[in-house]
Every structure is written in structure tokens, then in C-alpha cells.
mmCIF file of C-alpha atoms in Angstrom:
data_model
loop_
_atom_site.group_PDB
_atom_site.id
_atom_site.type_symbol
_atom_site.label_atom_id
_atom_site.label_comp_id
_atom_site.label_asym_id
_atom_site.label_seq_id
_atom_site.Cartn_x
_atom_site.Cartn_y
_atom_site.Cartn_z
ATOM 1 C CA MET A 1 87.947 21.979 81.307
ATOM 2 C CA GLY A 2 87.519 24.736 78.957
ATOM 3 C CA MET A 3 86.674 28.224 79.910
ATOM 4 C CA ALA A 4 82.554 27.633 79.592
ATOM 5 C CA PRO A 5 82.161 24.320 80.964
ATOM 6 C CA ARG A 6 84.578 25.399 84.424
ATOM 7 C CA PHE A 7 81.863 28.942 84.038
ATOM 8 C CA ASN A 8 78.938 26.508 84.253
ATOM 9 C CA PHE A 9 80.301 24.441 86.707
ATOM 10 C CA LEU A 10 80.980 27.572 89.278
ATOM 11 C CA LEU A 11 77.367 29.429 88.438
ATOM 12 C CA HIS A 12 75.951 25.712 88.781
ATOM 13 C CA ALA A 13 77.449 25.465 91.688
ATOM 14 C CA PHE A 14 77.138 29.165 92.806
ATOM 15 C CA LEU A 15 73.072 28.972 92.309
ATOM 16 C CA CYS A 16 72.861 25.321 94.757
ATOM 17 C CA LEU A 17 74.920 27.140 97.284
ATOM 18 C CA ALA A 18 72.593 30.006 97.491
ATOM 19 C CA LEU A 19 69.904 27.989 96.994
ATOM 20 C CA ALA A 20 70.773 25.675 99.893
ATOM 21 C CA THR A 21 71.905 28.319 101.855
ATOM 22 C CA THR A 22 68.633 30.718 100.939
ATOM 23 C CA SER A 23 67.788 31.933 104.895
ATOM 24 C CA PHE A 24 65.025 33.621 106.171
ATOM 25 C CA SER A 25 64.195 35.594 109.092
ATOM 26 C CA LEU A 26 61.876 34.021 111.839
ATOM 27 C CA SER A 27 58.911 35.757 112.809
ATOM 28 C CA PRO A 28 56.095 34.995 115.132
ATOM 29 C CA LYS A 29 53.022 34.925 112.399
ATOM 30 C CA PHE A 30 55.423 31.854 110.946
ATOM 31 C CA TYR A 31 52.712 29.094 111.504
ATOM 32 C CA ASP A 32 49.316 31.833 111.271
ATOM 33 C CA ASN A 33 48.877 30.033 107.564
ATOM 34 C CA LEU A 34 50.642 27.107 107.751
ATOM 35 C CA CYS A 35 48.770 25.538 111.199
ATOM 36 C CA PRO A 36 47.003 27.896 113.478
ATOM 37 C CA GLN A 37 46.377 24.796 115.552
ATOM 38 C CA ALA A 38 50.241 24.499 116.265
ATOM 39 C CA LEU A 39 50.638 26.890 119.054
ATOM 40 C CA PRO A 40 47.664 26.072 120.960
ATOM 41 C CA ALA A 41 48.494 22.535 120.752
ATOM 42 C CA ILE A 42 51.798 23.267 122.499
ATOM 43 C CA LYS A 43 50.219 25.666 125.021
ATOM 44 C CA ARG A 44 47.734 22.363 126.083
ATOM 45 C CA ILE A 45 50.610 19.817 126.642
ATOM 46 C CA VAL A 46 52.503 22.317 128.282
ATOM 47 C CA GLU A 47 50.078 23.132 130.694
ATOM 48 C CA ALA A 48 49.405 20.068 131.148
ATOM 49 C CA ALA A 49 52.822 18.400 132.082
ATOM 50 C CA VAL A 50 53.465 21.626 134.566
ATOM 51 C CA HIS A 51 50.543 20.943 135.987
ATOM 52 C CA ARG A 52 51.085 17.228 136.832
ATOM 53 C CA GLU A 53 55.091 18.127 137.569
ATOM 54 C CA PRO A 54 55.948 21.846 138.220
ATOM 55 C CA ARG A 55 59.694 21.276 137.650
ATOM 56 C CA MET A 56 59.116 19.935 134.414
ATOM 57 C CA GLY A 57 58.235 23.656 133.450
ATOM 58 C CA ALA A 58 62.023 24.226 134.023
ATOM 59 C CA SER A 59 63.158 21.266 132.226
ATOM 60 C CA LEU A 60 61.595 22.116 129.418
ATOM 61 C CA LEU A 61 62.928 26.166 129.592
ATOM 62 C CA ARG A 62 66.232 24.657 130.327
ATOM 63 C CA LEU A 63 65.773 22.331 126.811
ATOM 64 C CA HIS A 64 65.879 25.333 125.042
ATOM 65 C CA PHE A 65 68.725 27.360 126.502
ATOM 66 C CA HIS A 66 70.714 24.471 126.053
ATOM 67 C CA ASP A 67 70.005 23.842 122.611
ATOM 68 C CA CYS A 68 70.866 27.395 121.942
ATOM 69 C CA PHE A 69 74.263 27.326 123.074
ATOM 70 C CA VAL A 70 75.458 24.580 121.030
ATOM 71 C CA ASN A 71 76.703 26.130 117.364
ATOM 72 C CA VAL A 72 77.244 23.000 115.542
ATOM 73 C CA THR A 73 79.134 23.663 112.012
ATOM 74 C CA SER A 74 77.657 20.655 110.013
ATOM 75 C CA PHE A 75 78.210 19.369 106.178
ATOM 76 C CA LEU A 76 74.754 19.638 104.357
ATOM 77 C CA HIS A 77 75.198 17.680 101.504
ATOM 78 C CA THR A 78 73.398 19.048 98.559
ATOM 79 C CA THR A 79 70.447 17.406 96.724
ATOM 80 C CA ILE A 80 70.767 15.463 93.611
ATOM 81 C CA LEU A 81 69.837 18.497 91.398
ATOM 82 C CA CYS A 82 72.786 20.327 92.572
ATOM 83 C CA MET A 83 75.064 17.032 91.675
ATOM 84 C CA PRO A 84 77.468 18.391 89.214
ATOM 85 C CA LYS A 85 78.011 16.027 85.960
ATOM 86 C CA ASN A 86 81.189 14.655 87.066
ATOM 87 C CA GLY A 87 79.379 13.151 89.894
ATOM 88 C CA LEU A 88 80.619 15.076 92.500
ATOM 89 C CA GLU A 89 78.777 16.244 95.654
ATOM 90 C CA LEU A 90 79.103 20.237 96.654
ATOM 91 C CA ILE A 91 79.460 20.449 100.269
ATOM 92 C CA PHE A 92 79.082 23.426 101.998
ATOM 93 C CA LEU A 93 78.983 24.691 105.816
ATOM 94 C CA VAL A 94 75.763 25.504 107.972
ATOM 95 C CA PHE A 95 76.046 27.256 111.485
ATOM 96 C CA GLN A 96 73.505 26.131 114.081
ATOM 97 C CA GLY A 97 72.520 27.204 117.405
ATOM 98 C CA CYS A 98 68.506 26.689 118.156
ATOM 99 C CA ASP A 99 68.086 23.788 115.505
ATOM 100 C CA GLY A 100 66.986 20.844 118.146
ATOM 101 C CA SER A 101 70.351 19.261 117.918
ATOM 102 C CA LEU A 102 69.979 18.675 121.633
ATOM 103 C CA LEU A 103 66.866 16.321 120.900
ATOM 104 C CA LEU A 104 69.082 14.024 118.823
ATOM 105 C CA ASP A 105 69.747 10.237 120.363
ATOM 106 C CA SER A 106 73.602 9.252 119.303
ATOM 107 C CA THR A 107 74.018 7.453 115.293
ATOM 108 C CA SER A 108 77.009 5.922 113.921
ATOM 109 C CA ALA A 109 77.611 9.484 112.830
ATOM 110 C CA PHE A 110 77.826 11.396 116.128
ATOM 111 C CA GLU A 111 77.178 11.142 119.744
ATOM 112 C CA THR A 112 74.529 13.059 121.771
ATOM 113 C CA GLU A 113 74.449 16.105 123.155
ATOM 114 C CA LYS A 114 72.671 14.750 126.105
ATOM 115 C CA ASN A 115 75.735 13.132 127.358
ATOM 116 C CA ALA A 116 77.755 16.709 127.380
ATOM 117 C CA ARG A 117 79.202 17.160 130.875
ATOM 118 C CA GLY A 118 76.377 20.141 131.347
ATOM 119 C CA ASN A 119 73.250 17.824 129.681
ATOM 120 C CA PHE A 120 74.415 14.377 131.100
ATOM 121 C CA ASN A 121 71.912 12.804 133.746
ATOM 122 C CA SER A 122 70.100 16.100 134.112
ATOM 123 C CA VAL A 123 68.333 17.156 130.792
ATOM 124 C CA ARG A 124 64.886 15.964 130.835
ATOM 125 C CA GLY A 125 61.755 16.544 129.488
ATOM 126 C CA PHE A 126 62.270 14.428 126.157
ATOM 127 C CA GLU A 127 58.897 12.966 126.364
ATOM 128 C CA VAL A 128 56.507 15.857 126.605
ATOM 129 C CA VAL A 129 58.527 17.404 123.629
ATOM 130 C CA ASP A 130 57.456 13.722 122.068
ATOM 131 C CA GLN A 131 54.191 13.971 123.104
ATOM 132 C CA ILE A 132 54.289 17.639 121.843
ATOM 133 C CA LYS A 133 55.257 16.474 118.130
ATOM 134 C CA ALA A 134 53.185 13.782 117.677
ATOM 135 C CA GLU A 135 49.792 16.012 118.868
ATOM 136 C CA VAL A 136 51.326 18.697 116.801
ATOM 137 C CA ASP A 137 51.528 16.758 113.984
ATOM 138 C CA ARG A 138 48.276 15.256 114.183
ATOM 139 C CA VAL A 139 46.777 18.615 114.297
ATOM 140 C CA CYS A 140 48.069 19.740 111.563
ATOM 141 C CA GLY A 141 47.944 16.823 109.555
ATOM 142 C CA ARG A 142 51.487 16.712 108.952
ATOM 143 C CA PRO A 143 54.790 17.798 110.042
ATOM 144 C CA VAL A 144 55.470 21.431 109.527
ATOM 145 C CA VAL A 145 56.480 22.630 113.113
ATOM 146 C CA SER A 146 60.040 22.087 113.534
ATOM 147 C CA CYS A 147 61.315 20.502 117.086
ATOM 148 C CA ALA A 148 63.766 23.716 117.064
ATOM 149 C CA ASP A 149 60.549 25.411 117.077
ATOM 150 C CA ILE A 150 58.387 23.555 119.962
ATOM 151 C CA LEU A 151 61.405 23.753 122.307
ATOM 152 C CA ALA A 152 61.324 28.015 121.869
ATOM 153 C CA VAL A 153 57.335 27.909 122.089
ATOM 154 C CA ALA A 154 57.473 25.165 125.355
ATOM 155 C CA ALA A 155 59.669 27.452 127.064
ATOM 156 C CA ARG A 156 57.952 30.568 126.935
ATOM 157 C CA ASP A 157 54.723 28.311 127.973
ATOM 158 C CA SER A 158 56.567 26.661 130.575
ATOM 159 C CA VAL A 159 57.029 29.872 131.960
ATOM 160 C CA LEU A 160 53.599 31.168 131.457
ATOM 161 C CA ALA A 161 52.390 28.329 133.446
ATOM 162 C CA LEU A 162 54.986 29.270 136.503
ATOM 163 C CA GLY A 163 53.368 32.382 136.528
ATOM 164 C CA GLY A 164 55.811 34.241 134.178
ATOM 165 C CA PRO A 165 55.539 36.887 131.744
ATOM 166 C CA THR A 166 55.120 36.039 128.062
ATOM 167 C CA TRP A 167 56.633 37.482 124.882
ATOM 168 C CA LYS A 168 56.118 36.974 121.315
ATOM 169 C CA VAL A 169 58.060 33.892 119.864
ATOM 170 C CA ARG A 170 60.064 34.158 116.573
ATOM 171 C CA LEU A 171 59.445 31.376 114.499
ATOM 172 C CA GLY A 172 60.132 28.976 111.658
ATOM 173 C CA ARG A 173 63.479 27.260 113.125
ATOM 174 C CA ARG A 174 64.279 24.183 110.847
ATOM 175 C CA ASP A 175 65.810 21.240 112.559
ATOM 176 C CA SER A 176 69.667 20.173 112.301
ATOM 177 C CA THR A 177 70.762 16.732 110.722
ATOM 178 C CA THR A 178 73.681 16.715 112.898
ATOM 179 C CA ALA A 179 74.976 16.940 116.732
ATOM 180 C CA SER A 180 78.173 17.536 118.488
ATOM 181 C CA ARG A 181 78.771 16.062 122.010
ATOM 182 C CA ALA A 182 82.361 17.802 122.142
ATOM 183 C CA LEU A 183 81.286 21.222 121.191
ATOM 184 C CA ALA A 184 78.350 21.093 123.491
ATOM 185 C CA ASP A 185 80.649 20.155 126.042
ATOM 186 C CA SER A 186 83.232 23.254 125.186
ATOM 187 C CA VAL A 187 80.190 25.693 125.047
ATOM 188 C CA LEU A 188 77.543 25.309 127.599
ATOM 189 C CA PRO A 189 78.366 27.679 130.437
ATOM 190 C CA SER A 190 78.975 25.893 134.181
ATOM 191 C CA ALA A 191 77.457 25.888 137.279
ATOM 192 C CA SER A 192 81.227 26.721 138.809
ATOM 193 C CA MET A 193 81.690 29.728 136.257
ATOM 194 C CA ASP A 194 82.745 32.988 138.138
ATOM 195 C CA LEU A 195 81.486 36.213 136.436
ATOM 196 C CA PRO A 196 84.452 36.844 133.765
ATOM 197 C CA ALA A 197 84.025 33.182 132.995
ATOM 198 C CA LEU A 198 79.915 33.740 132.462
ATOM 199 C CA ILE A 199 80.052 37.039 130.425
ATOM 200 C CA SER A 200 82.590 35.773 127.955
ATOM 201 C CA ASN A 201 80.864 32.471 127.440
ATOM 202 C CA PHE A 202 77.239 34.797 126.670
ATOM 203 C CA LYS A 203 79.320 36.963 124.562
ATOM 204 C CA ASN A 204 80.232 34.104 122.393
ATOM 205 C CA GLN A 205 76.720 33.792 122.098
ATOM 206 C CA GLY A 206 76.276 37.554 121.197
ATOM 207 C CA LEU A 207 74.557 37.872 124.419
ATOM 208 C CA ASN A 208 75.716 40.535 127.098
ATOM 209 C CA THR A 209 75.469 41.212 130.645
ATOM 210 C CA ARG A 210 71.930 42.370 130.890
ATOM 211 C CA ASP A 211 71.130 39.333 128.666
ATOM 212 C CA LEU A 212 73.780 37.215 131.359
ATOM 213 C CA VAL A 213 71.921 38.525 134.788
ATOM 214 C CA ALA A 214 68.371 38.223 132.824
ATOM 215 C CA LEU A 215 68.401 34.788 131.661
ATOM 216 C CA SER A 216 70.090 33.464 134.986
ATOM 217 C CA GLY A 217 66.786 34.376 136.590
ATOM 218 C CA GLY A 218 65.106 31.358 134.743
ATOM 219 C CA HIS A 219 67.152 29.735 137.846
ATOM 220 C CA THR A 220 63.689 31.098 140.155
ATOM 221 C CA VAL A 221 62.260 28.127 138.957
ATOM 222 C CA GLY A 222 63.749 24.158 139.199
ATOM 223 C CA LEU A 223 66.211 22.010 141.242
ATOM 224 C CA SER A 224 69.613 21.219 141.164
ATOM 225 C CA GLN A 225 71.256 18.353 141.954
ATOM 226 C CA CYS A 226 73.629 17.934 144.897
ATOM 227 C CA VAL A 227 76.826 17.252 143.400
ATOM 228 C CA ILE A 228 76.284 20.394 141.180
ATOM 229 C CA PHE A 229 76.284 22.949 144.089
ATOM 230 C CA ARG A 230 78.384 20.348 146.918
ATOM 231 C CA ASN A 231 81.312 22.248 146.804
ATOM 232 C CA ARG A 232 79.594 25.897 147.218
ATOM 233 C CA ILE A 233 77.608 24.969 150.477
ATOM 234 C CA TYR A 234 81.376 23.088 152.231
ATOM 235 C CA ASN A 235 83.874 25.604 150.827
ATOM 236 C CA ALA A 236 82.706 29.180 149.106
ATOM 237 C CA THR A 237 82.752 31.963 151.641
ATOM 238 C CA ASN A 238 80.487 34.184 149.794
ATOM 239 C CA ILE A 239 77.793 32.484 151.572
ATOM 240 C CA ASP A 240 75.320 32.983 153.918
ATOM 241 C CA PRO A 241 76.200 30.327 157.024
ATOM 242 C CA THR A 242 72.176 29.495 157.937
ATOM 243 C CA PHE A 243 71.520 28.802 154.149
ATOM 244 C CA ALA A 244 74.951 26.640 153.913
ATOM 245 C CA LYS A 245 73.752 24.400 156.997
ATOM 246 C CA GLU A 246 70.241 24.087 156.082
ATOM 247 C CA ARG A 247 71.405 22.805 152.634
ATOM 248 C CA ARG A 248 74.221 20.805 153.841
ATOM 249 C CA VAL A 249 71.007 18.409 155.666
ATOM 250 C CA THR A 250 70.368 16.500 152.282
ATOM 251 C CA CYS A 251 73.392 17.350 150.652
ATOM 252 C CA PRO A 252 76.520 15.262 152.316
ATOM 253 C CA ARG A 253 80.074 15.642 151.604
ATOM 254 C CA THR A 254 80.102 12.058 150.175
ATOM 255 C CA GLY A 255 77.141 10.408 148.728
ATOM 256 C CA GLY A 256 73.581 11.741 147.706
ATOM 257 C CA ASN A 257 74.987 13.265 144.516
ATOM 258 C CA THR A 258 71.433 13.298 142.895
ATOM 259 C CA ASN A 259 69.803 14.603 145.900
ATOM 260 C CA LEU A 260 67.262 17.659 144.707
ATOM 261 C CA ALA A 261 67.717 20.870 146.038
ATOM 262 C CA PRO A 262 65.519 24.187 145.110
ATOM 263 C CA LEU A 263 67.143 27.098 143.351
ATOM 264 C CA ASP A 264 65.173 29.483 145.062
ATOM 265 C CA PRO A 265 62.515 29.403 148.021
ATOM 266 C CA THR A 266 59.672 29.166 145.418
ATOM 267 C CA PRO A 267 60.820 26.602 142.841
ATOM 268 C CA ALA A 268 57.069 26.398 141.202
ATOM 269 C CA ARG A 269 56.639 30.073 140.621
ATOM 270 C CA PHE A 270 58.626 32.153 138.113
ATOM 271 C CA ASP A 271 58.976 35.141 140.394
ATOM 272 C CA THR A 272 61.863 37.353 141.975
ATOM 273 C CA ALA A 273 63.131 35.221 144.751
ATOM 274 C CA TYR A 274 66.079 34.042 142.994
ATOM 275 C CA PHE A 275 67.216 37.466 142.897
ATOM 276 C CA LYS A 276 66.516 38.251 146.673
ATOM 277 C CA ASN A 277 68.447 35.158 147.522
ATOM 278 C CA LEU A 278 71.425 36.293 145.640
ATOM 279 C CA VAL A 279 71.400 39.975 147.697
ATOM 280 C CA LYS A 280 71.142 37.724 150.634
ATOM 281 C CA GLU A 281 74.180 35.884 150.015
ATOM 282 C CA ARG A 282 71.666 32.361 149.284
ATOM 283 C CA GLY A 283 72.454 31.983 145.660
ATOM 284 C CA LEU A 284 72.657 27.833 145.253
ATOM 285 C CA LEU A 285 75.182 27.213 142.506
ATOM 286 C CA THR A 286 78.459 29.605 141.947
ATOM 287 C CA SER A 287 77.540 30.883 138.900
ATOM 288 C CA ASP A 288 74.194 31.830 140.653
ATOM 289 C CA GLN A 289 76.049 34.088 143.236
ATOM 290 C CA ALA A 290 78.757 35.256 141.312
ATOM 291 C CA LEU A 291 76.194 37.373 139.505
ATOM 292 C CA PHE A 292 76.193 39.415 142.985
ATOM 293 C CA SER A 293 79.868 39.253 144.778
ATOM 294 C CA GLY A 294 81.231 42.745 144.490
ATOM 295 C CA GLY A 295 81.127 42.293 140.722
ATOM 296 C CA SER A 296 79.486 44.630 137.728
ATOM 297 C CA THR A 297 76.207 42.962 137.927
ATOM 298 C CA ASP A 298 75.362 43.614 141.344
ATOM 299 C CA LYS A 299 73.332 46.786 140.573
ATOM 300 C CA LEU A 300 71.714 44.838 138.025
ATOM 301 C CA VAL A 301 70.634 42.063 140.650
ATOM 302 C CA GLU A 302 69.888 44.594 143.149
ATOM 303 C CA THR A 303 67.010 45.977 140.328
ATOM 304 C CA TYR A 304 65.086 42.861 139.512
ATOM 305 C CA SER A 305 64.908 42.154 143.171
ATOM 306 C CA LYS A 306 62.761 45.024 143.706
ATOM 307 C CA ASN A 307 61.314 45.234 140.345
ATOM 308 C CA PRO A 308 59.763 42.516 139.385
ATOM 309 C CA ASP A 309 58.649 44.537 136.014
ATOM 310 C CA ALA A 310 61.837 45.160 134.909
ATOM 311 C CA PHE A 311 62.919 41.298 135.228
ATOM 312 C CA TRP A 312 60.003 40.283 133.642
ATOM 313 C CA VAL A 313 60.441 42.684 130.647
ATOM 314 C CA ASP A 314 64.022 41.872 130.163
ATOM 315 C CA PHE A 315 63.544 38.223 130.497
ATOM 316 C CA GLY A 316 61.404 38.248 127.617
ATOM 317 C CA LYS A 317 63.578 40.418 125.523
ATOM 318 C CA SER A 318 66.727 38.238 126.311
ATOM 319 C CA MET A 319 64.379 34.940 125.478
ATOM 320 C CA ILE A 320 64.013 36.288 122.516
ATOM 321 C CA LYS A 321 67.747 37.157 122.006
ATOM 322 C CA MET A 322 68.735 33.676 122.508
ATOM 323 C CA GLY A 323 66.088 32.020 120.330
ATOM 324 C CA ASN A 324 67.620 33.790 117.697
ATOM 325 C CA ILE A 325 70.984 32.231 118.066
ATOM 326 C CA LYS A 326 71.878 30.813 114.486
ATOM 327 C CA PRO A 327 68.827 29.215 113.326
ATOM 328 C CA LEU A 328 68.514 27.052 110.387
ATOM 329 C CA THR A 329 65.768 28.665 108.219
ATOM 330 C CA GLY A 330 64.100 28.980 104.439
ATOM 331 C CA ASN A 331 65.199 25.227 102.843
ATOM 332 C CA GLN A 332 68.455 24.646 105.387
ATOM 333 C CA GLY A 333 68.196 21.528 107.360
ATOM 334 C CA GLN A 334 64.847 19.510 107.972
ATOM 335 C CA ILE A 335 61.590 19.362 109.435
ATOM 336 C CA ARG A 336 61.945 16.079 111.713
ATOM 337 C CA VAL A 337 59.421 13.349 111.628
ATOM 338 C CA ASN A 338 60.492 12.054 115.287
ATOM 339 C CA CYS A 339 62.668 14.575 117.460
ATOM 340 C CA ARG A 340 65.041 12.081 118.440
ATOM 341 C CA LYS A 341 66.705 11.028 114.594
ATOM 342 C CA ILE A 342 67.450 12.556 111.690
ATOM 343 C CA ASN A 343 64.299 12.330 108.673
#
């Protein structure tokens, strides 16, 4: 290859790379002109679903969280436009966070993140996401709203439907073309983590200690399975004995793994009962009580327990920050037609 052809090839490769990795920052106004009916349609379906089953609000919130925390490095193939003359396809890396990868079912190329330790038999709400997708594509006349954006908006609308705060969701995410169960296994925070492990887990996502405490407050809604909190109610020392006894009634030492218990006394209301509980050593999960156990986060837990406004403001800010974890934007990724499979 002479000097000029090599230069042309490199220039071509560089331009293709630049083109394919063009990214734009997310904006709350992203669909204002593209499809102004999109957000009201999402809200309608979320409100109906949460009205039918309040637990669904917590489930949809959790889907967004578990989607954002898994950053996959995937190989995206360039378009035919970027095919060098010798027929070799250029391949480059894209990092993904809030990209709808959790919604993908297994294919011959990858195993679904739904099978990861933190997700298996516990993430739910996929039918509601399918319903939202169908309705949004109908009102918009074509697939313009990504599955990743649907998760971000549904999380906000769920919190609102359960009596919680609102925030301006930044939009314009694109959908991934791959998923990684192995990565989900290694990065999703676990219910058995202590405070240092939680702080470091969130730090890896660019989230600080305040984000950790505020986002953990999402456990003011929803339920947990006995298998997740059994160890705490039988073995922990930083637990209110009366509370432990109450929980043991529906969570025996053996069996009853899928029996449910509320994460706080008002699991269908987005309030500060979760933090009030922690102060009384009535956190259901080890990772919940870790936030109030003589460590650096005690003060903030106390603040939130007494000041709902402070919690609401911080929760909204942290949700925006989490929703910004390495999204695909511009012409990266795709807008899926079906959230469960790549186009």
C-alpha cells in the first residue's frame, strides 16, 4: 500500500469512526418535535399499571436502575458505507449504560442479563414495557422512542404515581445491540453488601455517597423475597428483635424462598418511612441497614428521615445522574422495534 492510498484509508477509517461514534448530550426536550405525544402515552400506561398493581411501580423503577448499572463494551460493526476497499469491516468499541440491554432476550450471540444473579426470577415489568413500546410507536406513527428512554421515563412516572417527586428526564438514549450476563453478574450491587462495598460499587458508576443513600431510598416502595433477607433476620446483630421476629413469620429458615415482605411499612407509597425504619434498625436488607450502622452515611439517613423535601430533591438529582451513565446517543446503537430483540 503506497503512501497516498494508506493515508486515504486512514482518513476514511477515521471519518467512519467519527461518524459512527457521534454523540449528543441528552435533553428533556428530545421528543418535543419528534413526537410530542410520546411522553403522555408512557405516563398513561404507567399510571394504569401502577393503579392495577402498586408493586409494578417499584418494578419499573428497578428496571431502569439495573439497566444503567451494566456498562457493556460491545463491538459495533460499521455500515457498508464504511467498508474499506479490501472488504475488511471496521470494528470499534462503544460503552453502554442506560441502553435497554436488560430488556434483550438471549440469542446465539449472548445470554440475557435477565439471568444475572441480581436479576434472575426477580426483575419484572417486561410486559408493561412491551405495552408502552407498542402504544408509543402507534401514537408516533413509527419507532422513534428508544426502549432505554422508555425505562427512564417509566421510572419517573412510577415514582410520581406512587406519590413521590418528579424530575425532568433527560432523553435521546439509543438502544444497545448486545447484552452481557457476565458483566451484570459482576457489577450489580448485591443485597448482602456492606457500606464500603456499596460506596465502591456506586463510585465505579460515577455516583457518590449522597447518590447511594438517595437512590437506596427507592426501597421506600416495593417488596423483597425471603431468600434475599433471610440471612439478616436470622443472623444479624444490628436488627430490631421485634422486627426480626415479625419477618420470620413469613420467612422460615428453610423453604418459602419467594415469600414476599415489604421493604418498608408503606410499600405502595413513596415516602420517608424507609429512612425512619433504618434509624430504628428495621432495614429489611443487609445493604439497607448498612446505610445506618455507625458509618459515614448515618447523618444523611437521619436528615432524610426527618426531611422529606431534602430526600425528594436529592432523589431527583441522583436519578438524573444515574440516567446519564454512558448512554448511546446520536447514531450509535439503534431504536429497537421490539424491546426484547435487536432489529
